PDB file of N, CA and C in Angstrom:
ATOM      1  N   UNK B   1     -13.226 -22.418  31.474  1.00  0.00           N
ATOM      2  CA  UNK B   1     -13.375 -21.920  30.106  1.00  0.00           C
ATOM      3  C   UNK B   1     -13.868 -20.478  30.104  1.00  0.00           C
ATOM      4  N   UNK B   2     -14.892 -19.794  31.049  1.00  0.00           N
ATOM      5  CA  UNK B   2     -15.333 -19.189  31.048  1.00  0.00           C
ATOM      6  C   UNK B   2     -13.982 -17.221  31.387  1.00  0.00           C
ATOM      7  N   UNK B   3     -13.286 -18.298  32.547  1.00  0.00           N
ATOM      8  CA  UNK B   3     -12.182 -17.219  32.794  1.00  0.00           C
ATOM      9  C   UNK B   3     -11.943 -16.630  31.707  1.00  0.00           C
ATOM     10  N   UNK B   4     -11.085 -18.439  30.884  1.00  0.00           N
ATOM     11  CA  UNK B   4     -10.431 -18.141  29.634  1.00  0.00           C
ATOM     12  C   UNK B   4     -10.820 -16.464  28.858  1.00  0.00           C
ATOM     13  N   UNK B   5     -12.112 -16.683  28.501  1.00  0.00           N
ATOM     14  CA  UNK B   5     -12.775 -15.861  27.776  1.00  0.00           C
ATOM     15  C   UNK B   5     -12.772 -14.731  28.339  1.00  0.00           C
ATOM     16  N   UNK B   6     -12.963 -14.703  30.114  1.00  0.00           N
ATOM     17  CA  UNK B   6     -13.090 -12.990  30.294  1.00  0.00           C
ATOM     18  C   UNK B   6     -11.952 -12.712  30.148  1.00  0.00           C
ATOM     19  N   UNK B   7     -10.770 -13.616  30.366  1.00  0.00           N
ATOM     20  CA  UNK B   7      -9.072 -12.822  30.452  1.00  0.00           C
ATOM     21  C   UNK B   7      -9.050 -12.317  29.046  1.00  0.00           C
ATOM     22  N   UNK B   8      -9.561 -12.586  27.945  1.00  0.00           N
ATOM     23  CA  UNK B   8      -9.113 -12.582  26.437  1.00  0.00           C
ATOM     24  C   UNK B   8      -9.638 -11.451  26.339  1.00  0.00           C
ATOM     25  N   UNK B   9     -11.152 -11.111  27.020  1.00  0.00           N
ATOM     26  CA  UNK B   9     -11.959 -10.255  26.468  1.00  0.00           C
ATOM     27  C   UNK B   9     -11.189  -8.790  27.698  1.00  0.00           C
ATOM     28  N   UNK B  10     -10.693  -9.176  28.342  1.00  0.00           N
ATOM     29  CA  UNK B  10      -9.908  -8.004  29.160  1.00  0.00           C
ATOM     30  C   UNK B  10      -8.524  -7.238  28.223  1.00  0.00           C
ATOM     31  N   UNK B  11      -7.961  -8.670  28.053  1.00  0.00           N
ATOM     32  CA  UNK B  11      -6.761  -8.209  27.286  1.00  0.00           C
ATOM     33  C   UNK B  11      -7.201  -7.451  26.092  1.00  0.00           C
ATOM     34  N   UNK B  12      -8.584  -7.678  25.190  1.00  0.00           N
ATOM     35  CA  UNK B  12      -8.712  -6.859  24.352  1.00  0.00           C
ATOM     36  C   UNK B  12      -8.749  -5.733  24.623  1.00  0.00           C
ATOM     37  N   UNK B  13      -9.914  -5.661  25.771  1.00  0.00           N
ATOM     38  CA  UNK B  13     -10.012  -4.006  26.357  1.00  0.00           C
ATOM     39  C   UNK B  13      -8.715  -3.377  26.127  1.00  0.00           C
ATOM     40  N   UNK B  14      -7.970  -4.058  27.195  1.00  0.00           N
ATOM     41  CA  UNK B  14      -6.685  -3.010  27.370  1.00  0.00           C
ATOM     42  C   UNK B  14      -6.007  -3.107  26.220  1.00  0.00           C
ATOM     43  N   UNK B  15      -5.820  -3.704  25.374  1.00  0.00           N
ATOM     44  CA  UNK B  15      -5.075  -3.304  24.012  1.00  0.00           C
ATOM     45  C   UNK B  15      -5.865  -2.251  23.399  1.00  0.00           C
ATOM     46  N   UNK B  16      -7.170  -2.347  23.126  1.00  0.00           N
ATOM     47  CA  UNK B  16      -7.997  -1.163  22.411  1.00  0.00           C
ATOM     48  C   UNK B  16      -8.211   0.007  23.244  1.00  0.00           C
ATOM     49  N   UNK B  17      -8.086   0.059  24.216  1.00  0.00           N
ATOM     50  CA  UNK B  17      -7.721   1.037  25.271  1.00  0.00           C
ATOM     51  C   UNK B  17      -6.089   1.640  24.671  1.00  0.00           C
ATOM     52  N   UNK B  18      -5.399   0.847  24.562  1.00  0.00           N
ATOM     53  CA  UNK B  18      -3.652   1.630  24.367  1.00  0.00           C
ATOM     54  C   UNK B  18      -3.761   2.212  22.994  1.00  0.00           C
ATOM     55  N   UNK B  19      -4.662   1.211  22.004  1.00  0.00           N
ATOM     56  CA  UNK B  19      -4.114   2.043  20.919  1.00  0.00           C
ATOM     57  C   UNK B  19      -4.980   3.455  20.564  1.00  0.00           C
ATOM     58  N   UNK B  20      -6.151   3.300  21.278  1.00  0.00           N
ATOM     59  CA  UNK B  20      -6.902   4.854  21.331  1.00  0.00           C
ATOM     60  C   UNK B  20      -5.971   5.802  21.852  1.00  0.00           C
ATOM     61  N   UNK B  21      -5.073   5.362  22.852  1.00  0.00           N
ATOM     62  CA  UNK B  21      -4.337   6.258  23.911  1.00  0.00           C
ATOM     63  C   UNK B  21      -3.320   6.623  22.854  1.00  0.00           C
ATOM     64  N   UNK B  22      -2.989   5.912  22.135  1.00  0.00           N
ATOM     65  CA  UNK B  22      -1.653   6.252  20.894  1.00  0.00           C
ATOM     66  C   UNK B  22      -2.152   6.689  19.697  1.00  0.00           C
ATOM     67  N   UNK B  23      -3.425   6.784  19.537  1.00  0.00           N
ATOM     68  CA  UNK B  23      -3.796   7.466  18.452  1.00  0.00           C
ATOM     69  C   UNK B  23      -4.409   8.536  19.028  1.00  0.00           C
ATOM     70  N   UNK B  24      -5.103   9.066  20.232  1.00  0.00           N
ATOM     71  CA  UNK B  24      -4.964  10.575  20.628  1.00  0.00           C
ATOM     72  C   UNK B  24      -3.648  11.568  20.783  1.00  0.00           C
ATOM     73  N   UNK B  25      -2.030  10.332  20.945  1.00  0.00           N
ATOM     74  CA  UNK B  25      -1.113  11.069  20.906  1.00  0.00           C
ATOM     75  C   UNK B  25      -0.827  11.844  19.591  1.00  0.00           C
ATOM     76  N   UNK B  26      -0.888  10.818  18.643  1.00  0.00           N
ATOM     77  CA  UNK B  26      -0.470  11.046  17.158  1.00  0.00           C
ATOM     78  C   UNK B  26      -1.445  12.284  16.678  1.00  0.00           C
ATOM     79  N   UNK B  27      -2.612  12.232  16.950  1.00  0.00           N
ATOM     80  CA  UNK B  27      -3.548  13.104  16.477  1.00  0.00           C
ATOM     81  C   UNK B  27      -3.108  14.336  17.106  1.00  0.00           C
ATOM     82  N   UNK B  28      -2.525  14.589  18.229  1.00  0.00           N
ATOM     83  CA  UNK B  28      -2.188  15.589  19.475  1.00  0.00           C
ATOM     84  C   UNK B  28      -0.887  16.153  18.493  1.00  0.00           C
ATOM     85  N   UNK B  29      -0.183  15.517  17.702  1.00  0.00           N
ATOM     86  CA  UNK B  29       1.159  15.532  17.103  1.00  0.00           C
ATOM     87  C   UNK B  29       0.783  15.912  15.633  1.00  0.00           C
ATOM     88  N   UNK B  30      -0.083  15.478  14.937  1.00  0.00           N
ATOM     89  CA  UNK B  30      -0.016  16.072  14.007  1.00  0.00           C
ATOM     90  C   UNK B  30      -0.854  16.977  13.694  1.00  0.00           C
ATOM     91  N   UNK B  31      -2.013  17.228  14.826  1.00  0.00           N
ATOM     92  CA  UNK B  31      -3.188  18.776  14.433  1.00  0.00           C
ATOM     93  C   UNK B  31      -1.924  20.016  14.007  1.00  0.00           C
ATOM     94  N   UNK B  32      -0.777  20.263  14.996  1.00  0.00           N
ATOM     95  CA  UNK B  32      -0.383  21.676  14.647  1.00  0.00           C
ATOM     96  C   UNK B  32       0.189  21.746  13.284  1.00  0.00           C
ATOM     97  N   UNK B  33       1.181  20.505  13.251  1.00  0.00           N
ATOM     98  CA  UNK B  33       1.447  20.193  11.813  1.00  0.00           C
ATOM     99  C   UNK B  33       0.342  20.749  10.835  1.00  0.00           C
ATOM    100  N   UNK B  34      -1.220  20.031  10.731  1.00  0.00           N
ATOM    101  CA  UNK B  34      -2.066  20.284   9.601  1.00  0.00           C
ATOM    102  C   UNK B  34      -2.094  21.387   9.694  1.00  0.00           C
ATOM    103  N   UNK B  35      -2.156  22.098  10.706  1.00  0.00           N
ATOM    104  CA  UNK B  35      -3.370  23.563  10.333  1.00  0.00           C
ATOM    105  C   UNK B  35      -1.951  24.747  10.305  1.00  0.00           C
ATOM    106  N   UNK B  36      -0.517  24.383  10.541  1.00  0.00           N
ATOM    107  CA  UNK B  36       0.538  25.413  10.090  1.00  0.00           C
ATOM    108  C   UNK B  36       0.551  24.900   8.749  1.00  0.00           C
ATOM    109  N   UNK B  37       0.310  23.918   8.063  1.00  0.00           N
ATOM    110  CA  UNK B  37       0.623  23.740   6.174  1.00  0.00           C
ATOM    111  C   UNK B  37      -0.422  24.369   5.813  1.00  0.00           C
ATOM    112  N   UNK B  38      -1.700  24.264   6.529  1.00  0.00           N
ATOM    113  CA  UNK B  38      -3.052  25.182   5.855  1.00  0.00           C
ATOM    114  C   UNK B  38      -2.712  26.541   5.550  1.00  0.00           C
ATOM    115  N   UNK B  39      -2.081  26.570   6.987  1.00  0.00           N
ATOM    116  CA  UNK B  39      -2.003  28.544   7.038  1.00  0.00           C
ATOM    117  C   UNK B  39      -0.418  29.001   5.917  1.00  0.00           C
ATOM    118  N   UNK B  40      -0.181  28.216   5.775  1.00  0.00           N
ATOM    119  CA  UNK B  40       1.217  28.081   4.660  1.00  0.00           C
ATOM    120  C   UNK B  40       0.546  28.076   3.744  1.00  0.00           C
ATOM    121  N   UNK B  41      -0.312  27.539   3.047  1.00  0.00           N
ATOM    122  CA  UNK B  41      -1.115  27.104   2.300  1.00  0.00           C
ATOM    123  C   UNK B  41      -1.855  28.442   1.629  1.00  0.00           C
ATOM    124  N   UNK B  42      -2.589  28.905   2.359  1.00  0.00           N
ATOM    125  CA  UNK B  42      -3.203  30.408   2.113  1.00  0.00           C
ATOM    126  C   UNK B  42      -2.345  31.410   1.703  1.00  0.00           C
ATOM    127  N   UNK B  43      -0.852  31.752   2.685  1.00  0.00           N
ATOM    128  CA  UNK B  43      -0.735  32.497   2.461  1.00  0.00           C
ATOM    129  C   UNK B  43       0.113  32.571   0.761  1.00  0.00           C
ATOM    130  N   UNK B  44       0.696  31.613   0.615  1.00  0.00           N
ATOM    131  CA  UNK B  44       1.070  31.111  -0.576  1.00  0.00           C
ATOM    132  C   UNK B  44       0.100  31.542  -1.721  1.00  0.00           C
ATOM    133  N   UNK B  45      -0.577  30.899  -1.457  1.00  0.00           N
ATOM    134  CA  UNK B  45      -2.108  31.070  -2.687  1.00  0.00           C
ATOM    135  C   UNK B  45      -2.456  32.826  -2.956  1.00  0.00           C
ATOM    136  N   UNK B  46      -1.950  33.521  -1.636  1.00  0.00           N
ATOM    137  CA  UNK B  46      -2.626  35.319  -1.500  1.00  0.00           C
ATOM    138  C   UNK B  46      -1.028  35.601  -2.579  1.00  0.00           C
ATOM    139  N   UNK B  47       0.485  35.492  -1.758  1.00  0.00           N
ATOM    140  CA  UNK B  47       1.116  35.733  -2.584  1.00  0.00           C
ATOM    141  C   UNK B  47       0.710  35.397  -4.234  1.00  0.00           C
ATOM    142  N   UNK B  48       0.486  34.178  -4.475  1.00  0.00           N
ATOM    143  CA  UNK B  48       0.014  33.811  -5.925  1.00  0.00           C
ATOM    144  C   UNK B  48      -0.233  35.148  -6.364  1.00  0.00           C
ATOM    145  N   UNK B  49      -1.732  34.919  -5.781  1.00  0.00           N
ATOM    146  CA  UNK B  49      -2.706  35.643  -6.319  1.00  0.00           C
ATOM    147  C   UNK B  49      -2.146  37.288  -6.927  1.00  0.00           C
ATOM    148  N   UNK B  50      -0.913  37.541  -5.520  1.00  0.00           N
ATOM    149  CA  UNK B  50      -0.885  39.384  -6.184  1.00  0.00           C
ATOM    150  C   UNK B  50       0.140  38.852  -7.343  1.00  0.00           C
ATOM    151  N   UNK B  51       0.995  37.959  -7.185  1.00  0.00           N
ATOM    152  CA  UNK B  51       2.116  37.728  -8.402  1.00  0.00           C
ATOM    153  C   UNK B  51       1.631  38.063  -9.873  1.00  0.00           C
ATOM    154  N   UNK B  52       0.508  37.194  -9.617  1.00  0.00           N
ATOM    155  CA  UNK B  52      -0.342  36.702 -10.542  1.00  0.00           C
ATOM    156  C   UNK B  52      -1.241  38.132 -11.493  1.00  0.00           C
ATOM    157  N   UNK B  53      -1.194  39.091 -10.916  1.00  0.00           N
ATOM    158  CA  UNK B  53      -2.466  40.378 -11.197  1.00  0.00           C
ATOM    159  C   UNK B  53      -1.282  41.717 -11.720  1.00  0.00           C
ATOM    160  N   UNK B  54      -0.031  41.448 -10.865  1.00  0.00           N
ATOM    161  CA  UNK B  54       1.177  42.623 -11.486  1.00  0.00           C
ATOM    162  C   UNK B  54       1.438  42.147 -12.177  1.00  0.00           C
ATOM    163  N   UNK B  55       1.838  40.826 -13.034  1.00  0.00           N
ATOM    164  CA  UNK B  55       1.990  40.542 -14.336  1.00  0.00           C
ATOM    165  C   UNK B  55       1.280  41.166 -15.426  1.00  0.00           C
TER     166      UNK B  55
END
């Protein structure tokens, strides 16, 4: 019985082990994504801004 339990409690490891490993990928995949819409983001808002003042 006791196996039972360490095999279960192994298999968890290694599942919560993979999906950390697949959620450092995803995170690895979408940082450049966020911070190029940020910087899209700004510069958008600066255009605004002069659109906005020659009117």
């Amino acid at each position: 019985m006791s196996q039972e339990t360490t095999f279960q409690q192994a298999v968890t490891v290694a599942d919560h082990e993979r999906r950390l490993k697949d959620l450092e990928k995803d995170v690895s995949t979408i940082k450049p994504i966020v911070y190029n819409t940020a910087s899209s983001v700004k510069q958008i808002e600066k255009s605004v801004e002069k659109n906005g003042t020659e009117q």
